[in-house]
Short mmCIF file of N, CA and C in Angstrom, two decimals:
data_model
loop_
_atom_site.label_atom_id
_atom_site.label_comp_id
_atom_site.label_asym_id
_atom_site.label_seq_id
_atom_site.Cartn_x
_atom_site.Cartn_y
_atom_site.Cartn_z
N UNK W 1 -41.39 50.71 -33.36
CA UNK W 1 -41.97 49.92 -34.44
C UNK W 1 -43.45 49.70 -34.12
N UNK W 2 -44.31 50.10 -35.35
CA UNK W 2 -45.74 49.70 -34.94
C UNK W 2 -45.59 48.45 -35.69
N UNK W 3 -46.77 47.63 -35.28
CA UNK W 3 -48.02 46.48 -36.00
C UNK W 3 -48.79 46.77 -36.07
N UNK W 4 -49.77 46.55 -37.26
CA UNK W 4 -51.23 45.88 -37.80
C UNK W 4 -51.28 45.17 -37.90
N UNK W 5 -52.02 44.44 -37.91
CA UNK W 5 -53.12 42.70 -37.62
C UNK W 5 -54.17 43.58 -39.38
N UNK W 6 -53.78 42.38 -40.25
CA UNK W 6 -54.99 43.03 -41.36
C UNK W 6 -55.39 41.73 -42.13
N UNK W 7 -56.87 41.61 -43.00
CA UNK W 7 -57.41 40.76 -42.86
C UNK W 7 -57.48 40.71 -44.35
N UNK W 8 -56.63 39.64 -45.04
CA UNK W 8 -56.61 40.07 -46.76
C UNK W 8 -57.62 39.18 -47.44
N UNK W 9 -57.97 39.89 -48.49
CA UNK W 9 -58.96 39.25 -49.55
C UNK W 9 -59.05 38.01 -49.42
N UNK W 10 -58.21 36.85 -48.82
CA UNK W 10 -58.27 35.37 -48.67
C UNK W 10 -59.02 35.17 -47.65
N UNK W 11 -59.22 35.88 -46.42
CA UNK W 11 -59.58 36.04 -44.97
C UNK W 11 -58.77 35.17 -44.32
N UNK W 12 -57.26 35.56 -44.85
CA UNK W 12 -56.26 35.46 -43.70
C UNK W 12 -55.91 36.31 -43.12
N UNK W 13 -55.49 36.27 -42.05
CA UNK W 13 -54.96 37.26 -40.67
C UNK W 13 -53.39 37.54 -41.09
N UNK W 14 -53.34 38.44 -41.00
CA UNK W 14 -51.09 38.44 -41.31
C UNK W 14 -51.11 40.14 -40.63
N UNK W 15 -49.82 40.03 -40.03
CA UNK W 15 -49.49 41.14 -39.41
C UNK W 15 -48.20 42.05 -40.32
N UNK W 16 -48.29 43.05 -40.41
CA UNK W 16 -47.33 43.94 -40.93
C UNK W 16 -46.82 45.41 -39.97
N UNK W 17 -45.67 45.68 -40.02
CA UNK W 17 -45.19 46.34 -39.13
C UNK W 17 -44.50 47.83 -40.19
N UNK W 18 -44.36 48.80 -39.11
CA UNK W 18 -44.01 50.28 -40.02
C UNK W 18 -42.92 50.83 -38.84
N UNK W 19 -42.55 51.81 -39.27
CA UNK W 19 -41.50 52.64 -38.45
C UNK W 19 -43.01 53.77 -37.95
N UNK W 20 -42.11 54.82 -36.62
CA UNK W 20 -42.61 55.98 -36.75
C UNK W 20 -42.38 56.91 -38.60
N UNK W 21 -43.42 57.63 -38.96
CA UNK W 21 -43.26 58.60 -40.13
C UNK W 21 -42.30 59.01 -41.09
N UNK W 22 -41.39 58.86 -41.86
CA UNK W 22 -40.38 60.56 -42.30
C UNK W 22 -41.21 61.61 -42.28
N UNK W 23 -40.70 62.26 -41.41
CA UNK W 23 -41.63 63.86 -41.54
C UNK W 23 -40.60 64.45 -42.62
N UNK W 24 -41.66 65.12 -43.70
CA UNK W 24 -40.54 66.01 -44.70
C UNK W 24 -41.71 67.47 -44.71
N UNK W 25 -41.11 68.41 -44.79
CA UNK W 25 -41.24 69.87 -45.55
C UNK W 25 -40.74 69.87 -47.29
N UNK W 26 -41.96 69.61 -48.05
CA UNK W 26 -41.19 69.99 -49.14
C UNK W 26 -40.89 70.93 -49.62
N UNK W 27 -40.54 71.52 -50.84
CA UNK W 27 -39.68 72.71 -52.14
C UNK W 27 -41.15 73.30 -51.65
N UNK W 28 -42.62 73.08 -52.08
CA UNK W 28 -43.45 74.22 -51.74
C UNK W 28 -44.10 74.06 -49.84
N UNK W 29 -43.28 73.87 -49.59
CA UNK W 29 -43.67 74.01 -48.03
C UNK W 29 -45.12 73.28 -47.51
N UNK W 30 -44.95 71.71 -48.00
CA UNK W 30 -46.35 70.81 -47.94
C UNK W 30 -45.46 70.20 -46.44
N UNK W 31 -46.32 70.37 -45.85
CA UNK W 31 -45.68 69.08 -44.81
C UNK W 31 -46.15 67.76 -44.67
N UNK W 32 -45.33 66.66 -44.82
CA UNK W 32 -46.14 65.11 -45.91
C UNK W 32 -45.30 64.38 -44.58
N UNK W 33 -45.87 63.01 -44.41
CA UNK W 33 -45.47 61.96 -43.65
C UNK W 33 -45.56 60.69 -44.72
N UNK W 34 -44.51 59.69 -44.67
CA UNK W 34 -44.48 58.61 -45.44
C UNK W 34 -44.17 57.91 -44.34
N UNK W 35 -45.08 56.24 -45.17
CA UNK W 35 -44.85 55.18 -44.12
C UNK W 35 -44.66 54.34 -45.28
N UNK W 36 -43.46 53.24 -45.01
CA UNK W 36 -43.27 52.06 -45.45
C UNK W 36 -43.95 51.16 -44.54
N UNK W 37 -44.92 50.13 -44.86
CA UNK W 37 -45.90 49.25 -44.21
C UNK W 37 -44.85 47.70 -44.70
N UNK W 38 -44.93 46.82 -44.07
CA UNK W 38 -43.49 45.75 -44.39
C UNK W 38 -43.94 44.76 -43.67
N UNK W 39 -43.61 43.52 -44.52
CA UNK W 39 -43.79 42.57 -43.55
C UNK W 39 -43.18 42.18 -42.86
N UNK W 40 -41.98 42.73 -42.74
CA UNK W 40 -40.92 42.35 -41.49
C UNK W 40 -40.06 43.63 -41.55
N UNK W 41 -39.56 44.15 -40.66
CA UNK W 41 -38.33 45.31 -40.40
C UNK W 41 -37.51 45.09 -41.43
N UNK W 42 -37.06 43.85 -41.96
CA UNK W 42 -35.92 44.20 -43.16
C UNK W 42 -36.50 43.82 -44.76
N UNK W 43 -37.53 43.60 -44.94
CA UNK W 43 -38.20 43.54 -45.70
C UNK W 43 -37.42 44.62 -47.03
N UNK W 44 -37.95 44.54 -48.29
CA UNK W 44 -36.94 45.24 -49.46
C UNK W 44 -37.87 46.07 -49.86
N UNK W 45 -39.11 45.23 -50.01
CA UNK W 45 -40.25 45.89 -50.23
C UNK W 45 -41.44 46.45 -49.65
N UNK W 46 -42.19 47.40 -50.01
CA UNK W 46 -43.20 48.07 -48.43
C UNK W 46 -44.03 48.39 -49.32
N UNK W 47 -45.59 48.57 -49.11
CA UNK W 47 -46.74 49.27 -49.14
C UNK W 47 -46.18 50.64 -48.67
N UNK W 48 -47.00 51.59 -49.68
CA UNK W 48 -46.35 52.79 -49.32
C UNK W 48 -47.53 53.63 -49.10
N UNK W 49 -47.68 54.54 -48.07
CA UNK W 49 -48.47 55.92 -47.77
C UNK W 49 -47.73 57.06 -47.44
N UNK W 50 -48.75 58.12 -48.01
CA UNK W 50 -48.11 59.57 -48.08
C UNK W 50 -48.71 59.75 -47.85
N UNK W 51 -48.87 61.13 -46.70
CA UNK W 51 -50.02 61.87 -46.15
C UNK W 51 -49.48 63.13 -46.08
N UNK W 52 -50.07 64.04 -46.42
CA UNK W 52 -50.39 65.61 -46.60
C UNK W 52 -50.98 66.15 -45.48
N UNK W 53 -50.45 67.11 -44.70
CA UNK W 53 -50.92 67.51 -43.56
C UNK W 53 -52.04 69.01 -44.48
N UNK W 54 -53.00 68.97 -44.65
CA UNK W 54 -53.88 70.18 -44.74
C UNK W 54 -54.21 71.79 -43.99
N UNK W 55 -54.45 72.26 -44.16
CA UNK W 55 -54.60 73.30 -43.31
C UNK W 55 -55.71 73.49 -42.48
N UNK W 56 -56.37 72.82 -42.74
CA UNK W 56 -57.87 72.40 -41.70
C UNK W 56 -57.76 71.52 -40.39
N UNK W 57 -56.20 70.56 -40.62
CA UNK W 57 -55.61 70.01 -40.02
C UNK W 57 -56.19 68.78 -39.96
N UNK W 58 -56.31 67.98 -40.84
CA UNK W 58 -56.68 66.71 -41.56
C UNK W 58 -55.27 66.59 -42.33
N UNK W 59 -55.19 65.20 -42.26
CA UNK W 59 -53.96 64.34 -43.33
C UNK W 59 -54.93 64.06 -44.45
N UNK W 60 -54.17 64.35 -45.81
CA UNK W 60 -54.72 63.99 -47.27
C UNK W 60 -53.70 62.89 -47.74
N UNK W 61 -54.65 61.63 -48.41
CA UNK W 61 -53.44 60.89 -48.94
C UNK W 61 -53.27 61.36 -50.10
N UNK W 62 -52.18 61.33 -50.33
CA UNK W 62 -51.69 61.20 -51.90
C UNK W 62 -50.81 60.40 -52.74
N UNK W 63 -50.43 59.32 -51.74
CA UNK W 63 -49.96 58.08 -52.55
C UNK W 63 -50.30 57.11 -51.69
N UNK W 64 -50.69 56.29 -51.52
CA UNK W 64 -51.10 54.80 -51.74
C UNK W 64 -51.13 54.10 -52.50
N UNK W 65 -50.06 52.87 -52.59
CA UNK W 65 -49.51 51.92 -53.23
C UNK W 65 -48.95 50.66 -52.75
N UNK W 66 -49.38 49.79 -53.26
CA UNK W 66 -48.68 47.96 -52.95
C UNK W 66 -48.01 48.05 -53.82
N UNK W 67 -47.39 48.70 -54.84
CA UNK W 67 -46.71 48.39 -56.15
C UNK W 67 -46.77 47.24 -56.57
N UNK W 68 -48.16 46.35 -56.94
CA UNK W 68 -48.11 45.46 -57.47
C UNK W 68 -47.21 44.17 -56.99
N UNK W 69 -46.91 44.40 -55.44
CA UNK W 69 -46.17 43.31 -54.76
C UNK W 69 -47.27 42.18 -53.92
N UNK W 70 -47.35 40.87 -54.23
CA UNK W 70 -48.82 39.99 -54.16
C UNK W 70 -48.66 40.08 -52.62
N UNK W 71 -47.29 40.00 -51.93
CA UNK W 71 -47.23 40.06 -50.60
C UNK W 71 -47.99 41.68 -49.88
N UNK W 72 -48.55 42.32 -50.57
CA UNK W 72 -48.99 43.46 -50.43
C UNK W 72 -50.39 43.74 -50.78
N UNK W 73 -50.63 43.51 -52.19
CA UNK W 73 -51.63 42.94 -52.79
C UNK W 73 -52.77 42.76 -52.37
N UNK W 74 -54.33 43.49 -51.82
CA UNK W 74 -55.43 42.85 -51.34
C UNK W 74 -55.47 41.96 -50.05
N UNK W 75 -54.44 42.67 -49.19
CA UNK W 75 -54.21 42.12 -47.91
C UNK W 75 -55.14 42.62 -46.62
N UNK W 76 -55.41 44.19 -47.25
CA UNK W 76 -56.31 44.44 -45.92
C UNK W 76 -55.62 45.96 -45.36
N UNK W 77 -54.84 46.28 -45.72
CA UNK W 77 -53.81 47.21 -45.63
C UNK W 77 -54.65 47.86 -45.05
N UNK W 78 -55.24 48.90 -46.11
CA UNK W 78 -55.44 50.14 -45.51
C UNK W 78 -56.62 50.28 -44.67
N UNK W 79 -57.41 48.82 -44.53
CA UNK W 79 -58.31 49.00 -43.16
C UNK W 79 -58.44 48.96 -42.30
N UNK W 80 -56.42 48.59 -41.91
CA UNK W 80 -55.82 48.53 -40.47
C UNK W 80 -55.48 49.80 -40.26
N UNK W 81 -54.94 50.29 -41.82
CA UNK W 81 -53.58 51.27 -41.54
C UNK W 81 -54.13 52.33 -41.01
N UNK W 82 -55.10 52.80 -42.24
CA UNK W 82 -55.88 54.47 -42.19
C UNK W 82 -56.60 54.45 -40.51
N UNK W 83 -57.38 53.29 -39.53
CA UNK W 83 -57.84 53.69 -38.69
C UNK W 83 -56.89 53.78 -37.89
N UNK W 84 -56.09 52.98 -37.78
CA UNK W 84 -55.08 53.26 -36.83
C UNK W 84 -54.10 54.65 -36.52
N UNK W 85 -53.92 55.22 -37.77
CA UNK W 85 -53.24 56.31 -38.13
C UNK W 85 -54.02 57.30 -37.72
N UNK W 86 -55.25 57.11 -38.13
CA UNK W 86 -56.08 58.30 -38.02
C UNK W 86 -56.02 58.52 -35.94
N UNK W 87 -56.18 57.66 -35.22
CA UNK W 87 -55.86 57.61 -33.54
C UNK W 87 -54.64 57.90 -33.26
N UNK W 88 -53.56 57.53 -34.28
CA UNK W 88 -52.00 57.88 -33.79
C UNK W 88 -51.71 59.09 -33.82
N UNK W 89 -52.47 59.57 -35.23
CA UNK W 89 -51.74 61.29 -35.67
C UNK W 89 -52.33 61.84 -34.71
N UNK W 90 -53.78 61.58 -34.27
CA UNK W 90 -54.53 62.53 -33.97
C UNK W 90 -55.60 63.05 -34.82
N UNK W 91 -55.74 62.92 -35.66
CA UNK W 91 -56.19 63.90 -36.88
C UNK W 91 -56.98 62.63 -37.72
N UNK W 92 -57.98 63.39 -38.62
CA UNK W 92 -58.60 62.58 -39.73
C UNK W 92 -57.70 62.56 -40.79
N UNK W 93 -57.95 61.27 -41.32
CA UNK W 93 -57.56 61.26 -43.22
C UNK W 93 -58.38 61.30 -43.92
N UNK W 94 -58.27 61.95 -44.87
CA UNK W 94 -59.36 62.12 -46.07
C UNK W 94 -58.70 62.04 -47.38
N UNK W 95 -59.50 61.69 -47.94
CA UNK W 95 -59.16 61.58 -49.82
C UNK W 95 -59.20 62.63 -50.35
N UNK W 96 -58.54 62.33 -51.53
CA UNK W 96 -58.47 63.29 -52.61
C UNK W 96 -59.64 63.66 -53.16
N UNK W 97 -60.40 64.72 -54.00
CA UNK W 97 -61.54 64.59 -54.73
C UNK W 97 -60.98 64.04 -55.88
N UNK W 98 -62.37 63.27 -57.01
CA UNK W 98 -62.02 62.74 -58.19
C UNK W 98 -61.45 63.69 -58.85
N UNK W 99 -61.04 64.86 -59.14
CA UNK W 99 -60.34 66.10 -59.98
C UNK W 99 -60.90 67.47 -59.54
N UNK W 100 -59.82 68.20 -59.66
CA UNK W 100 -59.75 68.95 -59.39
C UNK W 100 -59.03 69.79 -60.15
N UNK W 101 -59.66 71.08 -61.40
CA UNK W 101 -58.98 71.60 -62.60
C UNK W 101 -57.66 72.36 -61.99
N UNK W 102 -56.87 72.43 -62.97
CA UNK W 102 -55.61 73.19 -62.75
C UNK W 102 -54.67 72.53 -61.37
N UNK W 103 -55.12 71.58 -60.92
CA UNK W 103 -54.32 71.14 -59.81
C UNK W 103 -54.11 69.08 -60.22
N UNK W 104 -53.06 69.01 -59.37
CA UNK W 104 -52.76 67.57 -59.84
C UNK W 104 -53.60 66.90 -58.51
N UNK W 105 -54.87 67.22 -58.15
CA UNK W 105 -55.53 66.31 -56.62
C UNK W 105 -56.36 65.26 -57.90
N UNK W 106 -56.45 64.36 -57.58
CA UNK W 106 -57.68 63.53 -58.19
C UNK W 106 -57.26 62.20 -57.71
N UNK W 107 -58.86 61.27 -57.54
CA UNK W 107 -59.16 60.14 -57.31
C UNK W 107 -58.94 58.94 -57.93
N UNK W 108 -58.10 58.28 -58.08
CA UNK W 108 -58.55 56.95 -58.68
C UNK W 108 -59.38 56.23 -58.24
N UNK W 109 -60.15 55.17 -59.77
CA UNK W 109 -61.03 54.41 -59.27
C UNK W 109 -60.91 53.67 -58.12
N UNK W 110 -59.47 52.70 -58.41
CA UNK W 110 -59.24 51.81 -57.05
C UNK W 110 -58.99 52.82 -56.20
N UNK W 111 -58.79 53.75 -55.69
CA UNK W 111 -59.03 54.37 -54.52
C UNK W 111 -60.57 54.40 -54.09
N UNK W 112 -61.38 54.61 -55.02
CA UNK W 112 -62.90 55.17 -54.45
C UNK W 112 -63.12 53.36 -54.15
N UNK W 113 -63.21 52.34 -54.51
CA UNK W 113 -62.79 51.21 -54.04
C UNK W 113 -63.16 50.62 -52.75
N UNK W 114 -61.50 51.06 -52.75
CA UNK W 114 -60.88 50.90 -50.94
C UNK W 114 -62.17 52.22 -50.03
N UNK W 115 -61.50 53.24 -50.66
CA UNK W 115 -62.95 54.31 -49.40
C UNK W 115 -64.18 53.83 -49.21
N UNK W 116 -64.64 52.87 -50.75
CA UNK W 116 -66.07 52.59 -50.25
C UNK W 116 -66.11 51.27 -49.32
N UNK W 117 -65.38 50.50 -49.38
CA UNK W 117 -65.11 49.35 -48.81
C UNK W 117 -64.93 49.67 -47.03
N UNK W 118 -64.23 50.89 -46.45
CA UNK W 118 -63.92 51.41 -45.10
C UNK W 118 -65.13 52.45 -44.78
N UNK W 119 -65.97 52.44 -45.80
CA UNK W 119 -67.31 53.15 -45.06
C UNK W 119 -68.14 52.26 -45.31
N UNK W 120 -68.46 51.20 -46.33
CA UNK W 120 -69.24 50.12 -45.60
C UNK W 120 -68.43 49.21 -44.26
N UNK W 121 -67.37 49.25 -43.65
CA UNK W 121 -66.85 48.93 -42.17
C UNK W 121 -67.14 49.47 -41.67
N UNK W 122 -67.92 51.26 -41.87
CA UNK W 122 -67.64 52.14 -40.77
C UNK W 122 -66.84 53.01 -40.22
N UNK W 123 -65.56 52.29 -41.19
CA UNK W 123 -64.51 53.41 -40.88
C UNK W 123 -63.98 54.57 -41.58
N UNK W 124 -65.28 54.67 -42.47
CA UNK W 124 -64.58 56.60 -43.35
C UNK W 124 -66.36 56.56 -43.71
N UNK W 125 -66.37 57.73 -43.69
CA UNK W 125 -67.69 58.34 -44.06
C UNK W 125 -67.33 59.59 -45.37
N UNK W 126 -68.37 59.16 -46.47
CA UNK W 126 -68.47 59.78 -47.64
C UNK W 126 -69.30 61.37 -47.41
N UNK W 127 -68.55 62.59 -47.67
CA UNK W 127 -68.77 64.19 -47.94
C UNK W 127 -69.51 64.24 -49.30
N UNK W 128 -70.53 63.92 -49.66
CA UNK W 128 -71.27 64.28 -51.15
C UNK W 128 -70.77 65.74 -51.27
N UNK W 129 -70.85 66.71 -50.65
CA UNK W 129 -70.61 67.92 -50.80
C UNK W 129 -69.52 68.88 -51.33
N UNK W 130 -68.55 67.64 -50.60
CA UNK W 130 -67.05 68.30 -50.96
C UNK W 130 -66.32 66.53 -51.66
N UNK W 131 -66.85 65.83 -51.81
CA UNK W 131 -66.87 64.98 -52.37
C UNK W 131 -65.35 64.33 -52.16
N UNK W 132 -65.19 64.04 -50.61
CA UNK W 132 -64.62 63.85 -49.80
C UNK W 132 -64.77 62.56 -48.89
N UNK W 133 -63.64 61.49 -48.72
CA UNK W 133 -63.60 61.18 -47.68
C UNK W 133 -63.03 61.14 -47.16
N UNK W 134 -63.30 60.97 -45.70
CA UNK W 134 -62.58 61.17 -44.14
C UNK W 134 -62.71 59.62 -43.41
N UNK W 135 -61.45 59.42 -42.67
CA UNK W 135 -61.80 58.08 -41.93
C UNK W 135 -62.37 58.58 -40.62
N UNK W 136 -63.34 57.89 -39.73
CA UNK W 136 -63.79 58.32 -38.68
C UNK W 136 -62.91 57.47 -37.22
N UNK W 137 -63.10 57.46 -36.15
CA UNK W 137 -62.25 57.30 -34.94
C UNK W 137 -62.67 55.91 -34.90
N UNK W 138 -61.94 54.67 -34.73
CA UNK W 138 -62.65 53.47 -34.59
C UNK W 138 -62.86 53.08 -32.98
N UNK W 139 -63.87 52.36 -32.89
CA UNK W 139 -64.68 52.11 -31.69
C UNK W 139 -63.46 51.61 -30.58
N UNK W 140 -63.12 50.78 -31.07
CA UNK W 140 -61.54 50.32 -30.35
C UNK W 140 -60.03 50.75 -31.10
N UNK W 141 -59.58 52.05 -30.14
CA UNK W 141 -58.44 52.52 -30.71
C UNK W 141 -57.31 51.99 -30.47
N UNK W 142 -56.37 51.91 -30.65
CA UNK W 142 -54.85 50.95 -30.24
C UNK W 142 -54.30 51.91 -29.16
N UNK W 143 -53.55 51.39 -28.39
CA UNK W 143 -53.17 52.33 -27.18
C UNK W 143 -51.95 52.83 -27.31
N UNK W 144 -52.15 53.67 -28.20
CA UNK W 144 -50.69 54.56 -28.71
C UNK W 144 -51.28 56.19 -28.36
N UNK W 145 -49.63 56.83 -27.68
CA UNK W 145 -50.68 57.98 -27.47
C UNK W 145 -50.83 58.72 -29.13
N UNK W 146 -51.40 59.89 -29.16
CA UNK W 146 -51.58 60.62 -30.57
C UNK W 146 -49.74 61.06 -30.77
N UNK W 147 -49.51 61.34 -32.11
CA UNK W 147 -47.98 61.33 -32.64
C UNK W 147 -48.14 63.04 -32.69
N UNK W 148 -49.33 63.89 -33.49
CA UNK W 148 -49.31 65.13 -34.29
C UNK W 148 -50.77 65.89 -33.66
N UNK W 149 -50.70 66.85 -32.89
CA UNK W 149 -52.12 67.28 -32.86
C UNK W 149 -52.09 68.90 -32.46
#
């Protein structure tokens, strides 16, 4: 069982805990990791991340969601989750671009959001180029060894 310590829109402190990954292979041979993020092990409800392993060997999210649960809600989530993850897998995360024709990749606003919010922390830096972001290694990593590398 991991913890995060995350710091929500109120600037309260609250800790939330996850399992190791489901590793799945899907129908087109994506290899994706999901995490239920929870405030307690038996919790009903979870913050949810999906990550896309790339071929560059970067994780892509492609779902991130509180489903509108307030216990979830503007808590701080993903500025524990993504750096931490990013030291566990091994590997960077990066975003989706805002669209991308003929393919279902694209950005939501509240995503560009949250990314801009973890590169003014420092912790993802914006690709103008490929119009991309990536989280970068945080200064103090958690002492887990890497999970995927």
């Amino acid at each position: 069982m991991h913890s995060i310590t995350c710091i929500g829109r109120d600037h309260l402190e609250r800790t939330f805990v996850f399992n190791d990954p489901e590793d799945e292979i899907t129908s087109e041979d994506h290899h994706e990791l999901f995490f239920a993020v929870k405030t307690h092990p038996e919790a009903m409800f979870f913050f949810e991340l999906k990550l896309r392993a790339k071929p560059d060997g970067q994780f892509q999210i492609i779902i991130i969601h509180h489903h509108n649960r307030p216990e979830y809600a503007s808590m701080g989530i993903p500025d524990s989750l993504l750096p931490y993850l990013t030291h566990y897998l091994g590997r960077s995360i990066c975003s989706s671009r805002v669209h991308v024709e003929g393919t279902n990749e694209w950005r939501a606003a509240p995503a560009k959001k949250m990314w801009d919010r973890l590169v003014q922390k420092g912790l993802a830096k914006y690709y103008a180029e490929e119009d991309v972001y990536r989280t970068t290694e945080p200064n103090t990593a958690p002492n887990t060894p890497p999970l995927h590398q």
